[in-house]
Short mmCIF file of C-alpha atoms in Angstrom, two decimals:
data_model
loop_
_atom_site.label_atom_id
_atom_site.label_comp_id
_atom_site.label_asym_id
_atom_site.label_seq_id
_atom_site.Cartn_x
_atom_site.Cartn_y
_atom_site.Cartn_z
CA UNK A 1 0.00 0.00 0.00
CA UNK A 2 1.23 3.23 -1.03
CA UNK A 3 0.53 6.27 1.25
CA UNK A 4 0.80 8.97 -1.72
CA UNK A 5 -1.03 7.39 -3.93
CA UNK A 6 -3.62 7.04 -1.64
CA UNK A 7 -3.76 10.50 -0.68
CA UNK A 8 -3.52 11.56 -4.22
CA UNK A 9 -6.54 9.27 -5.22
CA UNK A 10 -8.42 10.61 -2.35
CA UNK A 11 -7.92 14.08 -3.96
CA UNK A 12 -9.00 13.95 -6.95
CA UNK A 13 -11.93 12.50 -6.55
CA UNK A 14 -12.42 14.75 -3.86
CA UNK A 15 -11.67 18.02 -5.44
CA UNK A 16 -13.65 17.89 -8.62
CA UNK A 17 -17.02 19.72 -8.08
CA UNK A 18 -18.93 18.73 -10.81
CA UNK A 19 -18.38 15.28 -9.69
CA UNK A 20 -19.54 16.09 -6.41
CA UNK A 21 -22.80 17.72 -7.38
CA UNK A 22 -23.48 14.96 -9.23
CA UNK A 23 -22.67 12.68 -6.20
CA UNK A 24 -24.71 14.25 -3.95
CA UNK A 25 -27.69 14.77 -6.44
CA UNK A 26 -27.80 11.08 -7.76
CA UNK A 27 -26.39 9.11 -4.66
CA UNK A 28 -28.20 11.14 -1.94
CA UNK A 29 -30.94 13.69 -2.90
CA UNK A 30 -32.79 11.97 -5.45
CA UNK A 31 -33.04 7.91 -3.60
CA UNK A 32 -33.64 10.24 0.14
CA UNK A 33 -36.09 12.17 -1.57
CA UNK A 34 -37.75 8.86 -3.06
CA UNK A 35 -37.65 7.49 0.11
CA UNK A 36 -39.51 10.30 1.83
CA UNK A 37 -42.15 10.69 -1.09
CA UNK A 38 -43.09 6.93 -0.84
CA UNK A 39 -43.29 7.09 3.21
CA UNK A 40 -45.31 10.05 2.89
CA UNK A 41 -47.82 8.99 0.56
CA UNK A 42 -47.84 4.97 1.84
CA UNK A 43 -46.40 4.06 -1.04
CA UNK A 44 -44.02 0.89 -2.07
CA UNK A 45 -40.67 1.62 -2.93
CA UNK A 46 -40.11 1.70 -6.58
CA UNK A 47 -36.86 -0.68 -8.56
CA UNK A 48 -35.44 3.14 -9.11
CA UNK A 49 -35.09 3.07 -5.35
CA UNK A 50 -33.88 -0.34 -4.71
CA UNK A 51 -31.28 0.52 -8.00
CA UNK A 52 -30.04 3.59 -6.36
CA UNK A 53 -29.61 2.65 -2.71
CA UNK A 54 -28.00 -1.05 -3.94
CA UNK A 55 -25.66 -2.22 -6.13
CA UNK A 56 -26.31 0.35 -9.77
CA UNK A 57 -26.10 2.90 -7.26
CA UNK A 58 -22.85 2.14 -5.40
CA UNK A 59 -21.93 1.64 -9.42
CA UNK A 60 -23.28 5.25 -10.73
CA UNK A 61 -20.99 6.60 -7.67
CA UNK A 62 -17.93 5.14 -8.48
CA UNK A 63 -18.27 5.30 -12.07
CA UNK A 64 -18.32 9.30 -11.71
CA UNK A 65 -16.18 10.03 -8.87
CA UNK A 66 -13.66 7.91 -9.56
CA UNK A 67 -13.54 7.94 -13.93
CA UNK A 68 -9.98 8.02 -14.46
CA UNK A 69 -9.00 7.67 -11.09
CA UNK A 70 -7.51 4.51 -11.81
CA UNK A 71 -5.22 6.18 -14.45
CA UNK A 72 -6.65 5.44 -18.16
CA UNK A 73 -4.90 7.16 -20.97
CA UNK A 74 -8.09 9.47 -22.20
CA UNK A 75 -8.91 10.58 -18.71
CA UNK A 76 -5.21 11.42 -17.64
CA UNK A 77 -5.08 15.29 -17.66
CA UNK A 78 -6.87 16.53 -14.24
CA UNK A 79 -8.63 13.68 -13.35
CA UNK A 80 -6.08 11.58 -10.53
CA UNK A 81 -3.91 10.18 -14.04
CA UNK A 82 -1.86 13.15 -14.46
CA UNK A 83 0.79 11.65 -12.15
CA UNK A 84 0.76 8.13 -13.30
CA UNK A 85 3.45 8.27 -15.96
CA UNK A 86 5.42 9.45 -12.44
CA UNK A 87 4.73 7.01 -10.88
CA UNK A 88 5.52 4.63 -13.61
CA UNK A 89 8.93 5.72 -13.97
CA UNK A 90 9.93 5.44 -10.19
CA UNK A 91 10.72 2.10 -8.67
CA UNK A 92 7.04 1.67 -7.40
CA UNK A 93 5.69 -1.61 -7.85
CA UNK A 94 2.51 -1.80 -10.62
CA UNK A 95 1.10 -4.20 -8.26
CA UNK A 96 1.38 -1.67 -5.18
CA UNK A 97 0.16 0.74 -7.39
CA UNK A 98 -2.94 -1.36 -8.49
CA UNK A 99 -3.59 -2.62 -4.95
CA UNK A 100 -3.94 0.73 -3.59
CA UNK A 101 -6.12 2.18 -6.09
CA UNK A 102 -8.63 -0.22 -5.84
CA UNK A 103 -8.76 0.00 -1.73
CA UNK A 104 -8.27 3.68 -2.06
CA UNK A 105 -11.84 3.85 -4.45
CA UNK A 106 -13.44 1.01 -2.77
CA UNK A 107 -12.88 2.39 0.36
CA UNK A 108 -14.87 5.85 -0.42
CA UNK A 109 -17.57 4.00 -3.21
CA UNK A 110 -18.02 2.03 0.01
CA UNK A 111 -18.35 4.88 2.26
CA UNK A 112 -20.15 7.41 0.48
CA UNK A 113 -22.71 4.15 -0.11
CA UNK A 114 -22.99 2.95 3.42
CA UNK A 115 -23.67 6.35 4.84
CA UNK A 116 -26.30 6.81 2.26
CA UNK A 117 -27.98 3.67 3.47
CA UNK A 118 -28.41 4.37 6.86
CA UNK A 119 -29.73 8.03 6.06
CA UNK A 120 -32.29 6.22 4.16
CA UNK A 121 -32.88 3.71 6.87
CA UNK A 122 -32.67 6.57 9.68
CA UNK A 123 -35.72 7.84 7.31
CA UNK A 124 -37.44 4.83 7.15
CA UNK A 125 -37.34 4.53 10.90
CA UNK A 126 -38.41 8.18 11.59
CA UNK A 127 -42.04 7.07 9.48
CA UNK A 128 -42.17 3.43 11.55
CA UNK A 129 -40.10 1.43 8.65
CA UNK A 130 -38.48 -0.54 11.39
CA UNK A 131 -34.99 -2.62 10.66
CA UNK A 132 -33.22 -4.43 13.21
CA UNK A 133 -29.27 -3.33 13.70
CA UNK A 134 -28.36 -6.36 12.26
CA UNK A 135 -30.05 -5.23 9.28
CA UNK A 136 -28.47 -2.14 8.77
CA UNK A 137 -24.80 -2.99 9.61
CA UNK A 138 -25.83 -5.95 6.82
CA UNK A 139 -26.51 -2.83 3.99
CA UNK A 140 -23.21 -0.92 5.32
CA UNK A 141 -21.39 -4.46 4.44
CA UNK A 142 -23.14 -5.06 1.47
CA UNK A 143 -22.01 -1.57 0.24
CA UNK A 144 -18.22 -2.29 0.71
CA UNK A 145 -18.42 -5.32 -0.89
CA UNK A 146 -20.04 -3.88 -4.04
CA UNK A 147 -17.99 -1.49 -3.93
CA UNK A 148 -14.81 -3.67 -3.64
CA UNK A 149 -15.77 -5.77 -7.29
CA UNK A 150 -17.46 -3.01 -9.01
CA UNK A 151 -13.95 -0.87 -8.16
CA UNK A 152 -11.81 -4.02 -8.77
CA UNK A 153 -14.34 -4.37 -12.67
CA UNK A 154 -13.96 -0.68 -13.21
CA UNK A 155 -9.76 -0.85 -12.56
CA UNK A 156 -9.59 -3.54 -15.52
CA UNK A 157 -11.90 -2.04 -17.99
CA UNK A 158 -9.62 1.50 -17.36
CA UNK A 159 -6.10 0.51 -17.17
CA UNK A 160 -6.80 -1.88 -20.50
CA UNK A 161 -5.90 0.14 -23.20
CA UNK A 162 -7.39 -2.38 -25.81
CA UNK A 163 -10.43 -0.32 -27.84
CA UNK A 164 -12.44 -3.94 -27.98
CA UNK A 165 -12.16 -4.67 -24.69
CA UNK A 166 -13.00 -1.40 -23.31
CA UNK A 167 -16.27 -2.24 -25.69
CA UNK A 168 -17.01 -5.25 -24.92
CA UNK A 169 -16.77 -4.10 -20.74
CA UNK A 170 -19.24 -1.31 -21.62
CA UNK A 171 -22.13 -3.60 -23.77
CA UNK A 172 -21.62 -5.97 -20.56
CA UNK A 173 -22.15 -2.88 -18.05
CA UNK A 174 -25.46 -1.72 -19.58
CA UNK A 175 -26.99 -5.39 -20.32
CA UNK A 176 -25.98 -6.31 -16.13
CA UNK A 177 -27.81 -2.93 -15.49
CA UNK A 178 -30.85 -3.89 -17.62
CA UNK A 179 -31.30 -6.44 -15.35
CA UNK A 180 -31.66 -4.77 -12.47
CA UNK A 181 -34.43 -2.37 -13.80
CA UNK A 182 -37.20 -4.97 -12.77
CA UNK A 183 -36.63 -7.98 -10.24
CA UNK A 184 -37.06 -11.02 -12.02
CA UNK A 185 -40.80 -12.19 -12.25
CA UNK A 186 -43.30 -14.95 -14.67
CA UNK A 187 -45.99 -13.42 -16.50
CA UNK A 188 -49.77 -14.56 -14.83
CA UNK A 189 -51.88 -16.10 -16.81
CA UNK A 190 -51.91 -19.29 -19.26
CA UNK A 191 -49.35 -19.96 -21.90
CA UNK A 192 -49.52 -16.84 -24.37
CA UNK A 193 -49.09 -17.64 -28.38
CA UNK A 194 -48.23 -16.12 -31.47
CA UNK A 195 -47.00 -12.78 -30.98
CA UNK A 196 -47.67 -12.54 -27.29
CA UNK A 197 -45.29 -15.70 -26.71
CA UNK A 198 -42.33 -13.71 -28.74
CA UNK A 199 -42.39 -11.03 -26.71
CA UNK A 200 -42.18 -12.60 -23.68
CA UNK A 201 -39.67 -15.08 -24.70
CA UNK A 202 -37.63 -12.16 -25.55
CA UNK A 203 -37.73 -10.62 -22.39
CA UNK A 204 -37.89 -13.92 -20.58
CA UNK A 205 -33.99 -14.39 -22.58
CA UNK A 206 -33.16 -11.11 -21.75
CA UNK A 207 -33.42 -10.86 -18.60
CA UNK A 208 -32.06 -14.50 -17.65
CA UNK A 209 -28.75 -13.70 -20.06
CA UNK A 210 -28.83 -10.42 -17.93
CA UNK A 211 -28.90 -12.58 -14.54
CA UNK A 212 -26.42 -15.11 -15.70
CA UNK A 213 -23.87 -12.20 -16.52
CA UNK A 214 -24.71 -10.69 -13.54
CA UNK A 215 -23.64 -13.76 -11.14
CA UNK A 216 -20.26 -14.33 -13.73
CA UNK A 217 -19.15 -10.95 -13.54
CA UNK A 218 -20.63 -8.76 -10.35
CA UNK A 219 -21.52 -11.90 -7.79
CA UNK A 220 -22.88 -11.17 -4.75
CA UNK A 221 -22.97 -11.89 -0.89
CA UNK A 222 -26.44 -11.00 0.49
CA UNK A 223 -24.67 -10.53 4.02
CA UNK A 224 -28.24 -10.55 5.16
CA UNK A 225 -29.56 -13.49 4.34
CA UNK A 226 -26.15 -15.24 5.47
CA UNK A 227 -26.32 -13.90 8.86
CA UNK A 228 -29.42 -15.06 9.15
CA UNK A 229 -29.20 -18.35 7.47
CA UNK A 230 -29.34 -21.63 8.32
CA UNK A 231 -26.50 -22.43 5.47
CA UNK A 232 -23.60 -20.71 4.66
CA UNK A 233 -23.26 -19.55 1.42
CA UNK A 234 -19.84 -20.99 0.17
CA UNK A 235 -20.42 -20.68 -3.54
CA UNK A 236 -21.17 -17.23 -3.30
CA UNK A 237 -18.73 -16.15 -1.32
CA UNK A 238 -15.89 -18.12 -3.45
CA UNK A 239 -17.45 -16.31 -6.43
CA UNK A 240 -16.99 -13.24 -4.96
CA UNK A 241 -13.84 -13.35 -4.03
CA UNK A 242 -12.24 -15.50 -7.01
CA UNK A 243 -14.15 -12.92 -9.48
CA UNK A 244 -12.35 -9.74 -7.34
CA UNK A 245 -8.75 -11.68 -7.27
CA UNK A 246 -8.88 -12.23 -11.37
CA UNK A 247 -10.23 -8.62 -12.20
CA UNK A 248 -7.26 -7.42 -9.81
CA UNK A 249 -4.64 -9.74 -10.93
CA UNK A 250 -5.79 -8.98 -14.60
CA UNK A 251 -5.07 -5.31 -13.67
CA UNK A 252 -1.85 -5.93 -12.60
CA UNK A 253 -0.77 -8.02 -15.82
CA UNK A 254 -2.35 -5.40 -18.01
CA UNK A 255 -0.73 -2.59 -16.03
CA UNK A 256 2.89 -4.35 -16.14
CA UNK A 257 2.20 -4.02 -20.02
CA UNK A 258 2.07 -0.41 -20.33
CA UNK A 259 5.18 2.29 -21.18
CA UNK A 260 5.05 5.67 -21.02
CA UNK A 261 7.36 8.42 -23.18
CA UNK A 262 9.13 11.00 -21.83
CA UNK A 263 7.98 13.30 -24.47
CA UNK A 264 4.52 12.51 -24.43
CA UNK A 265 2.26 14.84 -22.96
CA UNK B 1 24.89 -7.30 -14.06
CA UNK B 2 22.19 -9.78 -14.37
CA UNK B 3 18.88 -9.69 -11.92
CA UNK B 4 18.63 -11.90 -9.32
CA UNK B 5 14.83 -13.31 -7.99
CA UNK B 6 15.74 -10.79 -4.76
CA UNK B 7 15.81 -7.78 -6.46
CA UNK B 8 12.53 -5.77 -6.50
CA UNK B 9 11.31 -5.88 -9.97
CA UNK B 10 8.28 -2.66 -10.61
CA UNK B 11 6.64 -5.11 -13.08
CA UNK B 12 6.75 -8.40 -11.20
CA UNK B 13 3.51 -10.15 -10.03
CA UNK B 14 3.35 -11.21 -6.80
CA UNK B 15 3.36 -15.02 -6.43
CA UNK B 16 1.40 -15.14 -3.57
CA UNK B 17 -1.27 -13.26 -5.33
CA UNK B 18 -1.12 -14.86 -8.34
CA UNK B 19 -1.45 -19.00 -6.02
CA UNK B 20 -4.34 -17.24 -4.23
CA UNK B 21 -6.50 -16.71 -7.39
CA UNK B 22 -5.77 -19.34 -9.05
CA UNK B 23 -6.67 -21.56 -5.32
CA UNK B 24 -9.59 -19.39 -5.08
CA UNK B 25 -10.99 -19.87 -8.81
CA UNK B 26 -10.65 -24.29 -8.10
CA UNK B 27 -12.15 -23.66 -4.58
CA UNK B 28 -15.32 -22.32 -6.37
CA UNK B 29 -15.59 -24.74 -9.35
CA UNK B 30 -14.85 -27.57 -6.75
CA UNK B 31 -17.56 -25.69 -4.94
CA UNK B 32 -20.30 -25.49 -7.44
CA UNK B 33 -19.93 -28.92 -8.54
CA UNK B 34 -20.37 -30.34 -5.36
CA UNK B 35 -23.85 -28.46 -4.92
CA UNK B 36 -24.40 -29.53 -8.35
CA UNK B 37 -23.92 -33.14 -7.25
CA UNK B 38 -25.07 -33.16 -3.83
CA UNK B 39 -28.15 -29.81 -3.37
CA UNK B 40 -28.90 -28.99 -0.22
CA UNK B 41 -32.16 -29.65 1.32
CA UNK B 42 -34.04 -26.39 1.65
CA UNK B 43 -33.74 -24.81 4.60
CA UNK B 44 -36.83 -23.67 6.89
CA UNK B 45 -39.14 -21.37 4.99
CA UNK B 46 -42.60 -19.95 5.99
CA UNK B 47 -45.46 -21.93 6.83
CA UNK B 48 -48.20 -20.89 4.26
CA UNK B 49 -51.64 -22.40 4.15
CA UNK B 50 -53.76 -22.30 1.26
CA UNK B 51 -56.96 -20.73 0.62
CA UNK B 52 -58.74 -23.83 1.35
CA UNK B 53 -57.10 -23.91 5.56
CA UNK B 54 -57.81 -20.13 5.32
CA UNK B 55 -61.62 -19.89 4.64
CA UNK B 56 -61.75 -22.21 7.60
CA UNK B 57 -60.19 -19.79 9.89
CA UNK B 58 -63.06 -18.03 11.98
CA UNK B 59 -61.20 -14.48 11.76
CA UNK B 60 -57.79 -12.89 11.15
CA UNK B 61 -57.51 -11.65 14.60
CA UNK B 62 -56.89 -8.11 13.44
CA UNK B 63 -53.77 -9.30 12.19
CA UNK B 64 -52.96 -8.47 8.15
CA UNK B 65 -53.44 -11.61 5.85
CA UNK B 66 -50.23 -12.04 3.39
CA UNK B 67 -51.13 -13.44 0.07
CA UNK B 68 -48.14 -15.27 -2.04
CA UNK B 69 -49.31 -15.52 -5.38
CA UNK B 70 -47.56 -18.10 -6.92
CA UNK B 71 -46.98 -20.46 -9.54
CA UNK B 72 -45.33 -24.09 -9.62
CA UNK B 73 -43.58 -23.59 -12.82
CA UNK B 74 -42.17 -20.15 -12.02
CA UNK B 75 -38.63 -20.35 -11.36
CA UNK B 76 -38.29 -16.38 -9.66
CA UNK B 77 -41.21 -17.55 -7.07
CA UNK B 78 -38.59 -20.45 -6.35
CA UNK B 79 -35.73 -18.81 -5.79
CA UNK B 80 -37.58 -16.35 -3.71
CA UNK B 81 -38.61 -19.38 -1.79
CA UNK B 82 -35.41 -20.63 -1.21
CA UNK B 83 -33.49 -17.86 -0.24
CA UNK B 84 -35.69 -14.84 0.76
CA UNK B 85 -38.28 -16.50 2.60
CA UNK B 86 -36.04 -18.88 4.51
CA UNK B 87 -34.01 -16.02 5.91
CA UNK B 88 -34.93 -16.00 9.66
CA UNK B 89 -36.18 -12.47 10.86
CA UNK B 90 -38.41 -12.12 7.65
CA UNK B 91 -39.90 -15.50 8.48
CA UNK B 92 -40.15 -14.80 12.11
CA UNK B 93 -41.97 -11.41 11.57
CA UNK B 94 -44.13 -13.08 9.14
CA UNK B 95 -45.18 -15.84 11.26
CA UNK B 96 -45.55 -13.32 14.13
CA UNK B 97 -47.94 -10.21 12.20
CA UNK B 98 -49.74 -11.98 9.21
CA UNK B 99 -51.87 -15.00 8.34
CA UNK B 100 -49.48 -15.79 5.82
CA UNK B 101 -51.85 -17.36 2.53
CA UNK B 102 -50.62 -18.94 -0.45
CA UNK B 103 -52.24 -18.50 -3.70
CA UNK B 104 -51.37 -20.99 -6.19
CA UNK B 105 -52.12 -20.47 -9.59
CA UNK B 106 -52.71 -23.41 -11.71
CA UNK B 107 -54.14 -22.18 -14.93
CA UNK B 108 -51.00 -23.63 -16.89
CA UNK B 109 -51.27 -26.70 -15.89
CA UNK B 110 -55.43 -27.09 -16.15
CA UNK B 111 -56.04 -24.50 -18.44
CA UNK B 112 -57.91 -22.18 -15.63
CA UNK B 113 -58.19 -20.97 -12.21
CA UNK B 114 -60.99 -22.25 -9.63
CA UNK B 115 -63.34 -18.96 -9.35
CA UNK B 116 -61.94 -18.10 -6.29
CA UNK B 117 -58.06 -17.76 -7.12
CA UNK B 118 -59.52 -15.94 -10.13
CA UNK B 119 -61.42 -13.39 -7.97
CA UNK B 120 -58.39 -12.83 -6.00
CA UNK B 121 -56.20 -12.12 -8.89
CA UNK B 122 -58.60 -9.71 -10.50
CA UNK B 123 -59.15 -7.87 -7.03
CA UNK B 124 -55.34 -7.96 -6.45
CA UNK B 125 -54.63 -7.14 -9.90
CA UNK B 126 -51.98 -9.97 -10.17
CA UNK B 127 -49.87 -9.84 -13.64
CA UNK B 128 -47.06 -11.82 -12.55
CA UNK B 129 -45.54 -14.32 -10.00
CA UNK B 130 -44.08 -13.83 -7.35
CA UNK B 131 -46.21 -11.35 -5.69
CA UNK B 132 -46.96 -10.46 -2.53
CA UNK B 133 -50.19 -8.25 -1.26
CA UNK B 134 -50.85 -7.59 2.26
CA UNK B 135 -54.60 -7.32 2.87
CA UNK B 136 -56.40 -5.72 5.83
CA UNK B 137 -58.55 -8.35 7.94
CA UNK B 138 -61.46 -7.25 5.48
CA UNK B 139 -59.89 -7.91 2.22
CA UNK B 140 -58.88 -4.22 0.96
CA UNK B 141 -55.16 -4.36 0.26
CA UNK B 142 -52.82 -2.39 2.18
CA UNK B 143 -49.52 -2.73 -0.16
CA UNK B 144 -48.30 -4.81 -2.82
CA UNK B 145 -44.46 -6.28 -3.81
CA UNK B 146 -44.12 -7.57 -7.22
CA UNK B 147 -40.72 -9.91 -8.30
CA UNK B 148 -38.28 -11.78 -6.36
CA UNK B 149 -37.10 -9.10 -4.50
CA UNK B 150 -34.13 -9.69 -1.47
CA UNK B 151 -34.77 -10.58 2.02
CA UNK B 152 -34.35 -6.75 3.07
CA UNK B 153 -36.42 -5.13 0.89
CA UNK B 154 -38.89 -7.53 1.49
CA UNK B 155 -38.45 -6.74 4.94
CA UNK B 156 -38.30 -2.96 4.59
CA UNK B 157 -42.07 -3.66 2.62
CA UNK B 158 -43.63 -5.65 5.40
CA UNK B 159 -42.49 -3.19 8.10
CA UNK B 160 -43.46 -0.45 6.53
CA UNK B 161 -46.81 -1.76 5.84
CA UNK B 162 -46.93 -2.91 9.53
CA UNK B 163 -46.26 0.94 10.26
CA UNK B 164 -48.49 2.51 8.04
CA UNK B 165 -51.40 0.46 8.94
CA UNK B 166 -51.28 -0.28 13.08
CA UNK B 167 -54.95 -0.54 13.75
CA UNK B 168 -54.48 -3.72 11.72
CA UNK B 169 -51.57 -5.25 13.34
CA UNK B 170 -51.35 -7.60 16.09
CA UNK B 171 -52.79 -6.23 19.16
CA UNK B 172 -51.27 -8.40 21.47
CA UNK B 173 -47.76 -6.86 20.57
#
């Protein structure tokens, strides 16, 4: 772990204020403000909610605060790469130098999530939403861990430099977000034909091939259900942690690949 | 002069890291094969009753009356079986405030619904499985989750229902 880059990392996403507007509009005003609107008028809370105060949200934080953070060539000037051909040309390990990015952004994704959270559950509680401690320290945890593989997903697809791949991690981003616009549900009613039947077998396949990428790239521990299981969840937890290790370890190899000119700007 | 394995190379990958992914990614194939093989039992979920137990209840008890509309064939009612339902303080709360009710729906498999489950989907306006509805003791609904959602928003939408409504809820608690 490397102090300055730490500090530096902290910085810049820290000192941009356009980034923090839009911070503290998406990530707190607008999921607080849903949450007091539905309590108000007895209402459910809608999938925009349960996006924004879960995993798309801890996502839509990270992916503005911390764009170019980890040090991608487009986003270098003012945006926490500027130093990184530095950094590259002093004898600091690439693997130090990916290690403590991703803790440095996981560690305020994870934050700036967590304490959103338990405004939103301190509002709950103030209208009679009642959720036991256990409960809420379960979000807080929740929101470091999503923060600690979206950060460790976001690190690969910026320190790659390869145009497809950069692609290919954006197509995957929006169809793993498309499944999170509606929980997944079966149509009522008897089997539909014609028409009717295509439509729903299109959704049907796009929301299962939106699942499935979900659980092979961004796998999940619902801390609460494991604390309050009679199982533990092993395969979920291995998945979590095997899927961080490769997108870090990827990092690194990509990283080692990279030179940097003198004379470049 | 020629580098040694001590010197500190900028570019090298730690070994350690690269043994613990590697152990990690077997751990979890090894993992998913085995619950492949061998699935676990499911573990204690809520004890519903169906509509034909619950018209033979005399009274709710001014407690709210859950409905799980649900479908054998529906793999997202399931999974919400397996995992949300099972987790403890949802199915302890459950058990503890509401008549928990399932609906079945078996116009798939028989081409229609008895009147009854028909009536309750039209009155519920039920367009998909899994869904619950929380109904007062006489029948109006109080709230409504649609999907397989998590154990805590699941949670978050029965207390919140609990709170909004408390004439309805237990009165011994």
């Amino acid at each position: 772990m490397n102090k300055t880059i730490m500090i530096f990392t902290a910085m810049s996403a820290c000192l941009d204020q356009m980034k923090l507007i839009y911070v503290a509009l998406l990530g707190f005003v607008v999921p607080i403000g849903m949450k007091i609107a539905s309590m108000m008028h007895g209402a459910t809370d809608s999938q925009t909610f349960e996006m924004l105060t879960g995993k798309v949200g801890v996502a839509f934080i990270l992916m503005v605060l911390c764009l170019g953070l980890a040090g991608n060539t487009s986003t270098q000037g003012g945006r926490g790469g500027e130093y990184l051909p530095l950094v590259f040309t002093r004898p600091v390990s690439r693997s130090e130098y990916v290690i403590t990015k991703w803790v440095t952004i996981t560690i305020i994704g994870g934050m700036l999530a967590a304490v959103q959270n338990i405004i939103v559950a301190l509002a709950g509680f103030h209208f009679g939403e009642i959720l036991t401690l256990q409960a809420v320290a379960s979000m807080v945890i929740e929101r470091f861990l999503d923060a600690g593989i979206i950060s460790a997903a976001m690190l690969l697809a910026m320190l790659n430099k390869n145009t497809i791949f950069q692609i290919v991690c954006i197509v995957a981003f929006y169809i793993w977000m498309a499944g999170q616009t509606i929980p997944p549900v079966s149509v009522a009613g008897p089997n539909p034909t014609g028409i009717d039947e295509l439509a729903l077998q299109s959704t049907k396949f796009m929301l299962s091939t939106s699942q499935l990428l979900s659980d092979l790239i961004i796998p999940t521990i619902n801390v609460y259900d494991a604390l309050n299981g009679s199982q533990w969840p092993i395969v979920p937890v291995l998945s979590y942690l095997s899927t961080v290790a490769l997108y870090l370890l990827f990092s690194i190899a990509v990283t080692n690949r990279r030179e940097f000119f003198y004379g470049s700007n | 002069m020629v580098p040694t394995s001590k010197d500190r190379s900028a570019i090298a990958t730690p070994p350690v890291f690269i043994i613990a992914t590697v152990v990690l990614l077997l751990a979890r194939i090894a993992a998913m094969a085995v619950e492949f093989a061998h699935p676990q039992a499911p573990p204690k979920g809520v004890k519903w009753m169906d509509l034909e137990q619950f018209s033979q209840i005399q009274g709710t008890g001014g407690r709210l009356v859950l409905y799980e509309f649900y479908a054998e064939w529906c793999d997202p009612a399931k999974r919400m079986e397996s995992t949300t339902l099972c987790n403890n303080d949802l199915r302890e709360l459950i058990e503890a405030k509401f008549i928990p009710v399932r609906v079945t729906d078996v116009a798939r498999e028989k081409g229609k619904n008895p009147p009854l489950i028909t009536e309750l989907q039209k009155k519920y306006r039920v367009f998909a499985f899994p869904t619950l509805v929380i109904a007062h003791p006489n029948g109006d609904a109080a709230s409504t989750l649609v999907g397989s959602c998590g154990s805590l928003t699941t949670y978050r939408f029965l207390s919140r229902t609990l709170s909004l409504v408390p004439r309805y809820t237990n009165k011994k608690n």
